[in-house]
Amino acid sequence: MKVIDLRSDTVTKPTEKMRMAMFSAEVGDDVLGDDPTVKRLENLAAEMFGKEAALFFPSGSMANATAVKVHTNEGDEVIVEEKSHIYLMEMGHLAFISRVIPRPVKSDRGNLDIDEVKKAIRFSRAYTPKTSLICVENTHNYWGGAVVSLENLKEIWKIAEEYGLKVHMDGARIFNASVYSGIPVKEYAKYAHSVMFSLSKGLSAPIGSMLVGDEEFIEKARRIRKLLGGGMRQVGVIAAAGIVALTEMVERLKEDHLKARIFAEGLGLNPELFPTNIVILEVENAQDFVNKLKERGVLALAISPREVRFVFHKDVNFEEVEIAKVICKEILR
Ligand code: TLP
C-alpha cells in the first residue's frame, strides 16, 4: 500500500535538479564567510524580499528565535497571535531563549485585531514590562493556511511606527500567500523589519530557512545564530537546493492550493477558509480519526483534540488527493 502523506509539506523530497545542484555545489567554510553558494542564496533572498541582507538557517524555528532575540531585550513583552506557530509550536523559545513575555492577541484568521493590538501595547514604568515587538504569521498555519491581508499588515506597521516597535513576520509559507494573492513577497516584506521564510516546506528543499532584514539586523542575527549552534561549515551543499527552490519551485505552489481546494470541497468544507495548501477538518476525536486514516494508508496530523490537519504538496498527486478524500468521507460516515 502506497502511503499518502498529508502530515506536512515538510515531507517533500528534493527534486532531481536540487540533488544535481547539491552534488556539484561550490563550497567553503561559511562560518569564515567562504561559501560562495550560501552567499548566492543569501543575495538572492535579500533581493527577492527587497531587504539589505539575508542569512541561511538550518530551521525556521532557529531563524524565528534569532529574530526575536535580536529585536528584544530580556523582560520585554512581545505581541503574538494567539494560535501562532512562534508562540505555540517552537518550544517556548520566547521565554527560554529571549526571556521575553508573549502577549497573545486575537485575530480574524491570522489578521490581528488592531484594537486588541493597541490595547496590548505597554510602556516601561517602574513596575511594567514594555512592548518591543509584534509578530505576524503569513500564511497562518493553524488558521488553515489563511492569507493575512496587506491592509492588515499595513495597519500593524503603522502602529509599530507610531509606538516605536519592531515587526517580525513568520513567513514560513509566505510564497504560498504570494502566489495566492498575486502580491510579490517584496511587497509583504515592506511591512516587517524582518521576515523568516522556509525553503524546506512547499518549495521542497531538504533543509533550510532564511531570515531577511537590514544589514545591522543580519549582522546581529549572525552572532545569535552562532550562539545557538547554527554556524554551519561547507553548507553550500544544502544552500544549492535552496537556490533551486527559490528559482524554480514557487509557481508550482498553485497546484498545491488546487489540491487543497478539491479536497476541502469534496468534504463539504468552505474552500474560502482554506485558500492555500492547508485544510483543517473538525471531527469528534482527532486522534481516533488519524488512526483510522493511517490504517488505510493516509497520514495526517491531529493538531488539537478535535482538529485534523491535511497539508498538500508536490509529493501527492491529484489521484492521491481523490483517494484521500474518499477515505475521509468513508470514515466520516
Ligand atoms: N511547521 C511545521 C510543524 O512545526 C507544525 C508544520 O508541519 O507545519 N513557522 C511556521 C508557520 C511553521 O509552520 C513552521 C513549521 C515553523 C515556523 C518552523 O519551521 P521549522 O520546522 O523549520 O523549524
Short mmCIF file of C-alpha atoms and ligand atoms in Angstrom, two decimals:
data_model
loop_
_atom_site.label_atom_id
_atom_site.label_comp_id
_atom_site.label_asym_id
_atom_site.label_seq_id
_atom_site.Cartn_x
_atom_site.Cartn_y
_atom_site.Cartn_z
CA MET A 1 0.00 0.00 0.00
CA LYS A 2 1.45 3.37 -1.03
CA VAL A 3 1.18 5.83 1.80
CA ILE A 4 -0.41 9.23 1.06
CA ASP A 5 1.47 11.55 3.37
CA LEU A 6 -0.51 14.69 4.21
CA ARG A 7 1.12 15.35 7.58
CA SER A 8 3.02 18.36 6.28
CA ASP A 9 4.65 19.97 3.26
CA THR A 10 7.90 19.49 5.18
CA VAL A 11 7.86 15.85 3.98
CA THR A 12 8.59 16.86 0.37
CA LYS A 13 11.70 15.27 -1.09
CA PRO A 14 14.30 17.29 -3.02
CA THR A 15 13.86 17.32 -6.79
CA GLU A 16 16.32 15.78 -9.24
CA LYS A 17 17.57 19.26 -10.07
CA MET A 18 18.17 20.01 -6.40
CA ARG A 19 20.13 16.80 -5.99
CA MET A 20 22.26 17.66 -9.02
CA ALA A 21 22.85 21.19 -7.70
CA MET A 22 23.82 19.78 -4.31
CA PHE A 23 26.18 17.29 -5.93
CA SER A 24 28.10 19.92 -7.82
CA ALA A 25 27.85 22.83 -5.34
CA GLU A 26 30.90 25.00 -4.90
CA VAL A 27 31.55 25.18 -1.14
CA GLY A 28 33.70 26.79 1.55
CA ASP A 29 33.65 27.36 5.31
CA ASP A 30 30.57 29.53 5.81
CA VAL A 31 31.41 30.46 9.42
CA LEU A 32 34.57 32.03 7.98
CA GLY A 33 32.47 33.60 5.23
CA ASP A 34 33.93 31.45 2.45
CA ASP A 35 30.96 29.60 1.00
CA PRO A 36 30.06 31.07 -2.41
CA THR A 37 26.85 29.07 -2.78
CA VAL A 38 25.50 30.28 0.56
CA LYS A 39 26.37 33.84 -0.45
CA ARG A 40 24.49 33.38 -3.72
CA LEU A 41 21.42 32.09 -1.87
CA GLU A 42 21.55 34.91 0.68
CA ASN A 43 21.92 37.57 -2.01
CA LEU A 44 19.04 36.07 -3.97
CA ALA A 45 16.79 36.01 -0.89
CA ALA A 46 17.65 39.60 0.06
CA GLU A 47 16.96 40.72 -3.48
CA MET A 48 13.61 38.91 -3.73
CA PHE A 49 12.44 40.41 -0.43
CA GLY A 50 13.79 43.92 -1.07
CA LYS A 51 15.93 43.83 2.06
CA GLU A 52 19.60 44.68 2.54
CA ALA A 53 20.73 41.26 3.70
CA ALA A 54 19.79 37.65 4.39
CA LEU A 55 21.05 34.75 6.49
CA PHE A 56 20.71 30.99 5.93
CA PHE A 57 19.43 28.91 8.86
CA PRO A 58 19.06 25.18 9.46
CA SER A 59 15.43 25.68 10.54
CA GLY A 60 12.59 28.15 10.71
CA SER A 61 12.41 27.81 14.47
CA MET A 62 16.03 28.87 14.85
CA ALA A 63 15.52 31.81 12.49
CA ASN A 64 12.40 32.94 14.38
CA ALA A 65 14.16 32.54 17.73
CA THR A 66 17.09 34.58 16.44
CA ALA A 67 14.84 37.36 15.14
CA VAL A 68 13.05 37.66 18.48
CA LYS A 69 16.37 37.70 20.34
CA VAL A 70 17.76 40.47 18.12
CA HIS A 71 14.62 42.63 18.30
CA THR A 72 14.08 42.46 22.07
CA ASN A 73 15.66 42.87 25.49
CA GLU A 74 15.07 40.45 28.36
CA GLY A 75 11.83 41.16 30.18
CA ASP A 76 10.14 42.89 27.23
CA GLU A 77 6.67 41.92 26.04
CA VAL A 78 6.06 40.56 22.54
CA ILE A 79 2.65 40.68 20.90
CA VAL A 80 1.84 37.37 19.20
CA GLU A 81 -1.27 35.98 17.53
CA GLU A 82 -2.98 33.52 19.89
CA LYS A 83 -2.67 30.50 17.57
CA SER A 84 0.69 31.42 16.05
CA HIS A 85 3.47 28.92 15.48
CA ILE A 86 6.09 31.13 17.14
CA TYR A 87 4.01 31.21 20.32
CA LEU A 88 2.68 27.65 20.49
CA MET A 89 4.94 25.37 18.49
CA GLU A 90 8.57 26.40 18.92
CA MET A 91 9.37 25.01 22.35
CA GLY A 92 8.70 28.34 24.04
CA HIS A 93 11.87 30.00 22.80
CA LEU A 94 10.41 33.43 23.54
CA ALA A 95 10.69 32.59 27.23
CA PHE A 96 13.55 30.12 27.07
CA ILE A 97 15.99 31.95 24.78
CA SER A 98 14.92 35.59 24.65
CA ARG A 99 13.40 35.70 28.16
CA VAL A 100 10.52 37.83 26.92
CA ILE A 101 6.82 37.62 27.76
CA PRO A 102 4.45 36.61 24.97
CA ARG A 103 1.25 38.65 24.91
CA PRO A 104 -1.25 36.72 22.78
CA VAL A 105 -3.97 38.67 20.94
CA LYS A 106 -6.99 37.57 18.93
CA SER A 107 -7.22 37.67 15.17
CA ASP A 108 -9.59 37.15 12.30
CA ARG A 109 -7.92 34.08 10.80
CA GLY A 110 -4.43 35.48 11.31
CA ASN A 111 -5.34 39.15 10.66
CA LEU A 112 -4.53 40.70 14.03
CA ASP A 113 -7.33 42.65 15.68
CA ILE A 114 -5.95 46.20 15.53
CA ASP A 115 -7.82 47.44 18.63
CA GLU A 116 -6.57 44.43 20.58
CA VAL A 117 -3.01 45.17 19.47
CA LYS A 118 -3.31 48.79 20.57
CA LYS A 119 -4.75 47.75 23.92
CA ALA A 120 -1.95 45.23 24.43
CA ILE A 121 0.92 47.70 23.96
CA ARG A 122 2.60 48.58 27.24
CA PHE A 123 5.14 51.23 28.14
CA SER A 124 8.02 50.97 30.53
CA ARG A 125 7.03 52.07 34.01
CA ALA A 126 8.57 51.26 37.36
CA TYR A 127 6.50 48.07 37.54
CA THR A 128 5.60 47.03 33.95
CA PRO A 129 7.45 45.36 31.12
CA LYS A 130 7.47 47.26 27.85
CA THR A 131 6.32 46.03 24.46
CA SER A 132 9.07 45.91 21.87
CA LEU A 133 7.92 43.56 19.09
CA ILE A 134 4.84 42.43 17.17
CA CYS A 135 4.94 39.03 15.42
CA VAL A 136 2.71 38.18 12.47
CA GLU A 137 2.35 34.88 10.59
CA ASN A 138 1.62 34.67 6.85
CA THR A 139 0.24 32.28 5.71
CA HIS A 140 -1.21 31.28 9.04
CA ASN A 141 -0.68 27.60 9.74
CA TYR A 142 -3.34 26.89 12.38
CA TRP A 143 -5.91 29.06 10.66
CA GLY A 144 -5.79 26.65 7.74
CA GLY A 145 -3.16 28.37 5.60
CA ALA A 146 -5.06 31.68 5.78
CA VAL A 147 -3.53 34.62 3.93
CA VAL A 148 -3.07 37.76 6.01
CA SER A 149 -4.16 40.82 4.05
CA LEU A 150 -1.76 43.56 3.03
CA GLU A 151 -4.18 46.09 4.62
CA ASN A 152 -3.86 44.36 7.98
CA LEU A 153 -0.06 44.27 7.68
CA LYS A 154 -0.03 47.97 6.80
CA GLU A 155 -2.13 48.82 9.84
CA ILE A 156 0.17 46.83 12.11
CA TRP A 157 3.17 48.59 10.56
CA LYS A 158 1.56 51.95 11.20
CA ILE A 159 1.01 51.13 14.88
CA ALA A 160 4.59 49.84 15.15
CA GLU A 161 5.93 53.07 13.69
CA GLU A 162 3.74 55.15 15.95
CA TYR A 163 4.88 53.34 19.11
CA GLY A 164 8.47 52.60 18.08
CA LEU A 165 8.01 48.81 17.92
CA LYS A 166 9.60 46.22 15.62
CA VAL A 167 7.60 43.83 13.41
CA HIS A 168 8.77 40.28 12.65
CA MET A 169 6.96 38.18 10.07
CA ASP A 170 6.95 34.40 10.35
CA GLY A 171 6.58 33.87 6.63
CA ALA A 172 7.39 30.15 6.69
CA ARG A 173 4.82 29.91 3.82
CA ILE A 174 4.97 33.50 2.52
CA PHE A 175 5.34 32.22 -1.06
CA ASN A 176 2.00 30.43 -0.68
CA ALA A 177 0.48 33.76 0.34
CA SER A 178 2.16 35.47 -2.60
CA VAL A 179 1.05 33.05 -5.34
CA TYR A 180 -2.47 33.06 -3.90
CA SER A 181 -2.82 36.85 -3.72
CA GLY A 182 -0.57 37.85 -6.60
CA ILE A 183 1.21 40.22 -4.20
CA PRO A 184 5.01 39.94 -4.51
CA VAL A 185 6.89 38.83 -1.38
CA LYS A 186 8.79 42.10 -1.62
CA GLU A 187 5.54 43.98 -1.03
CA TYR A 188 4.65 41.90 2.06
CA ALA A 189 8.20 42.38 3.36
CA LYS A 190 7.85 46.18 3.27
CA TYR A 191 5.68 45.94 6.37
CA ALA A 192 8.10 43.97 8.55
CA HIS A 193 11.60 44.72 9.82
CA SER A 194 12.46 41.04 9.43
CA VAL A 195 10.94 38.08 7.61
CA MET A 196 11.63 34.38 8.09
CA PHE A 197 10.68 32.03 5.26
CA SER A 198 11.17 28.31 4.74
CA LEU A 199 12.84 26.59 1.82
CA SER A 200 12.00 23.18 3.26
CA LYS A 201 8.20 23.28 3.08
CA GLY A 202 6.24 23.61 -0.19
CA LEU A 203 9.37 24.76 -2.01
CA SER A 204 10.72 21.24 -1.36
CA ALA A 205 14.33 21.88 -0.38
CA PRO A 206 15.53 19.23 2.08
CA ILE A 207 16.66 21.69 4.76
CA GLY A 208 16.75 25.38 5.46
CA SER A 209 15.07 28.69 6.19
CA MET A 210 16.10 32.27 5.53
CA LEU A 211 15.96 35.39 7.63
CA VAL A 212 15.96 38.74 5.83
CA GLY A 213 16.32 42.28 7.19
CA ASP A 214 18.67 45.24 7.18
CA GLU A 215 22.47 44.87 7.39
CA GLU A 216 22.67 45.75 11.07
CA PHE A 217 19.92 43.27 11.99
CA ILE A 218 21.52 40.46 9.97
CA GLU A 219 24.97 41.08 11.49
CA LYS A 220 23.45 40.73 14.97
CA ALA A 221 21.49 37.68 13.79
CA ARG A 222 24.71 36.06 12.55
CA ARG A 223 26.16 36.24 16.06
CA ILE A 224 23.00 34.83 17.67
CA ARG A 225 22.86 32.03 15.08
CA LYS A 226 26.39 31.04 16.10
CA LEU A 227 25.45 31.22 19.77
CA LEU A 228 22.55 28.83 19.12
CA GLY A 229 24.83 26.35 17.33
CA GLY A 230 23.65 27.26 13.86
CA GLY A 231 27.02 28.18 12.36
CA MET A 232 27.45 25.63 9.57
CA ARG A 233 30.59 24.94 7.56
CA GLN A 234 30.51 23.68 3.91
CA VAL A 235 26.78 24.30 3.90
CA GLY A 236 26.70 25.24 0.22
CA VAL A 237 25.70 21.59 -0.31
CA ILE A 238 22.27 22.38 1.06
CA ALA A 239 22.13 26.06 0.08
CA ALA A 240 22.38 24.84 -3.53
CA ALA A 241 18.98 23.15 -3.16
CA GLY A 242 17.62 26.38 -1.69
CA ILE A 243 18.59 28.28 -4.83
CA VAL A 244 16.64 25.79 -6.95
CA ALA A 245 13.72 26.15 -4.51
CA LEU A 246 13.60 29.92 -4.99
CA THR A 247 14.16 29.98 -8.73
CA GLU A 248 12.06 27.01 -9.86
CA MET A 249 9.56 25.92 -7.23
CA VAL A 250 7.48 28.99 -6.43
CA GLU A 251 4.89 28.99 -9.21
CA ARG A 252 4.00 25.34 -8.76
CA LEU A 253 2.66 26.08 -5.26
CA LYS A 254 -0.57 26.98 -7.09
CA GLU A 255 -1.04 23.29 -7.77
CA ASP A 256 -0.93 22.53 -4.06
CA HIS A 257 -3.62 25.14 -3.49
CA LEU A 258 -5.79 23.47 -6.10
CA LYS A 259 -5.31 20.10 -4.40
CA ALA A 260 -6.40 21.60 -1.07
CA ARG A 261 -9.44 23.19 -2.71
CA ILE A 262 -10.53 19.93 -4.34
CA PHE A 263 -10.12 18.12 -1.03
CA ALA A 264 -11.98 20.76 1.02
CA GLU A 265 -14.86 20.96 -1.46
CA GLY A 266 -15.09 17.18 -1.56
CA LEU A 267 -15.54 17.10 2.20
CA GLY A 268 -18.22 19.79 2.06
CA LEU A 269 -15.98 22.40 3.69
CA ASN A 270 -15.92 26.04 2.64
CA PRO A 271 -12.82 26.25 0.42
CA GLU A 272 -12.58 30.02 1.02
CA LEU A 273 -11.45 29.17 4.54
CA PHE A 274 -8.52 27.20 3.13
CA PRO A 275 -7.05 29.40 0.39
CA THR A 276 -3.60 27.82 0.20
CA ASN A 277 -2.30 24.32 0.90
CA ILE A 278 -3.66 23.52 4.38
CA VAL A 279 -7.08 22.07 5.25
CA ILE A 280 -8.30 21.64 8.82
CA LEU A 281 -11.17 19.25 9.46
CA GLU A 282 -13.16 19.27 12.68
CA VAL A 283 -14.07 15.84 13.99
CA GLU A 284 -15.30 14.27 17.26
CA ASN A 285 -11.96 12.73 18.13
CA ALA A 286 -8.96 13.83 16.09
CA GLN A 287 -6.51 11.16 17.25
CA ASP A 288 -9.02 8.40 16.61
CA PHE A 289 -9.68 9.83 13.12
CA VAL A 290 -5.96 10.00 12.36
CA ASN A 291 -5.52 6.37 13.49
CA LYS A 292 -8.32 5.23 11.17
CA LEU A 293 -6.79 7.17 8.27
CA LYS A 294 -3.43 5.56 8.93
CA GLU A 295 -4.91 2.05 8.78
CA ARG A 296 -5.99 2.94 5.24
CA GLY A 297 -2.68 4.47 4.17
CA VAL A 298 -3.39 8.18 4.67
CA LEU A 299 -1.24 10.18 7.09
CA ALA A 300 -2.47 13.42 8.68
CA LEU A 301 -1.83 15.21 11.99
CA ALA A 302 -4.18 15.73 14.93
CA ILE A 303 -3.40 19.35 15.83
CA SER A 304 -5.91 19.60 18.67
CA PRO A 305 -8.37 17.17 20.30
CA ARG A 306 -10.94 17.91 17.58
CA GLU A 307 -8.92 19.12 14.60
CA VAL A 308 -7.13 17.12 11.91
CA ARG A 309 -4.72 18.94 9.59
CA PHE A 310 -4.06 17.93 5.97
CA VAL A 311 -1.25 19.63 4.04
CA PHE A 312 -0.96 19.40 0.24
CA HIS A 313 2.37 19.41 -1.55
CA LYS A 314 4.40 18.30 -4.56
CA ASP A 315 4.70 14.67 -3.47
CA VAL A 316 0.96 13.94 -3.53
CA ASN A 317 -0.67 13.84 -6.95
CA PHE A 318 -4.27 14.64 -7.88
CA GLU A 319 -5.24 10.98 -7.97
CA GLU A 320 -3.98 10.55 -4.41
CA VAL A 321 -5.95 13.62 -3.35
CA GLU A 322 -9.09 11.90 -4.68
CA ILE A 323 -8.24 8.69 -2.81
CA ALA A 324 -7.60 10.57 0.44
CA LYS A 325 -10.88 12.43 0.01
CA VAL A 326 -12.89 9.22 -0.49
CA ILE A 327 -11.26 7.56 2.52
CA CYS A 328 -12.01 10.60 4.71
CA LYS A 329 -15.63 10.62 3.62
CA GLU A 330 -15.98 6.93 4.39
CA ILE A 331 -14.56 7.40 7.88
CA LEU A 332 -16.83 10.42 8.47
CA ARG A 333 -19.94 8.43 7.54
N1 TLP B 1 5.69 23.95 10.94
C1 TLP B 1 5.60 22.52 10.94
C2 TLP B 1 5.37 21.95 12.36
O1 TLP B 1 6.18 22.53 13.29
C3 TLP B 1 3.96 22.05 12.81
C4 TLP B 1 4.48 22.08 10.03
O2 TLP B 1 4.41 20.87 9.74
O3 TLP B 1 3.66 22.92 9.63
N2 TLP B 1 6.57 28.85 11.31
C5 TLP B 1 5.53 28.18 10.78
C6 TLP B 1 4.31 28.93 10.40
C7 TLP B 1 5.61 26.79 10.61
O4 TLP B 1 4.57 26.16 10.10
C8 TLP B 1 6.79 26.12 10.98
C9 TLP B 1 6.91 24.63 10.84
C10 TLP B 1 7.85 26.88 11.52
C11 TLP B 1 7.69 28.24 11.68
C12 TLP B 1 9.13 26.24 12.00
O5 TLP B 1 9.92 25.77 10.95
P1 TLP B 1 10.96 24.57 11.22
O6 TLP B 1 10.15 23.31 11.26
O7 TLP B 1 11.88 24.65 10.04
O8 TLP B 1 11.66 24.84 12.50
#
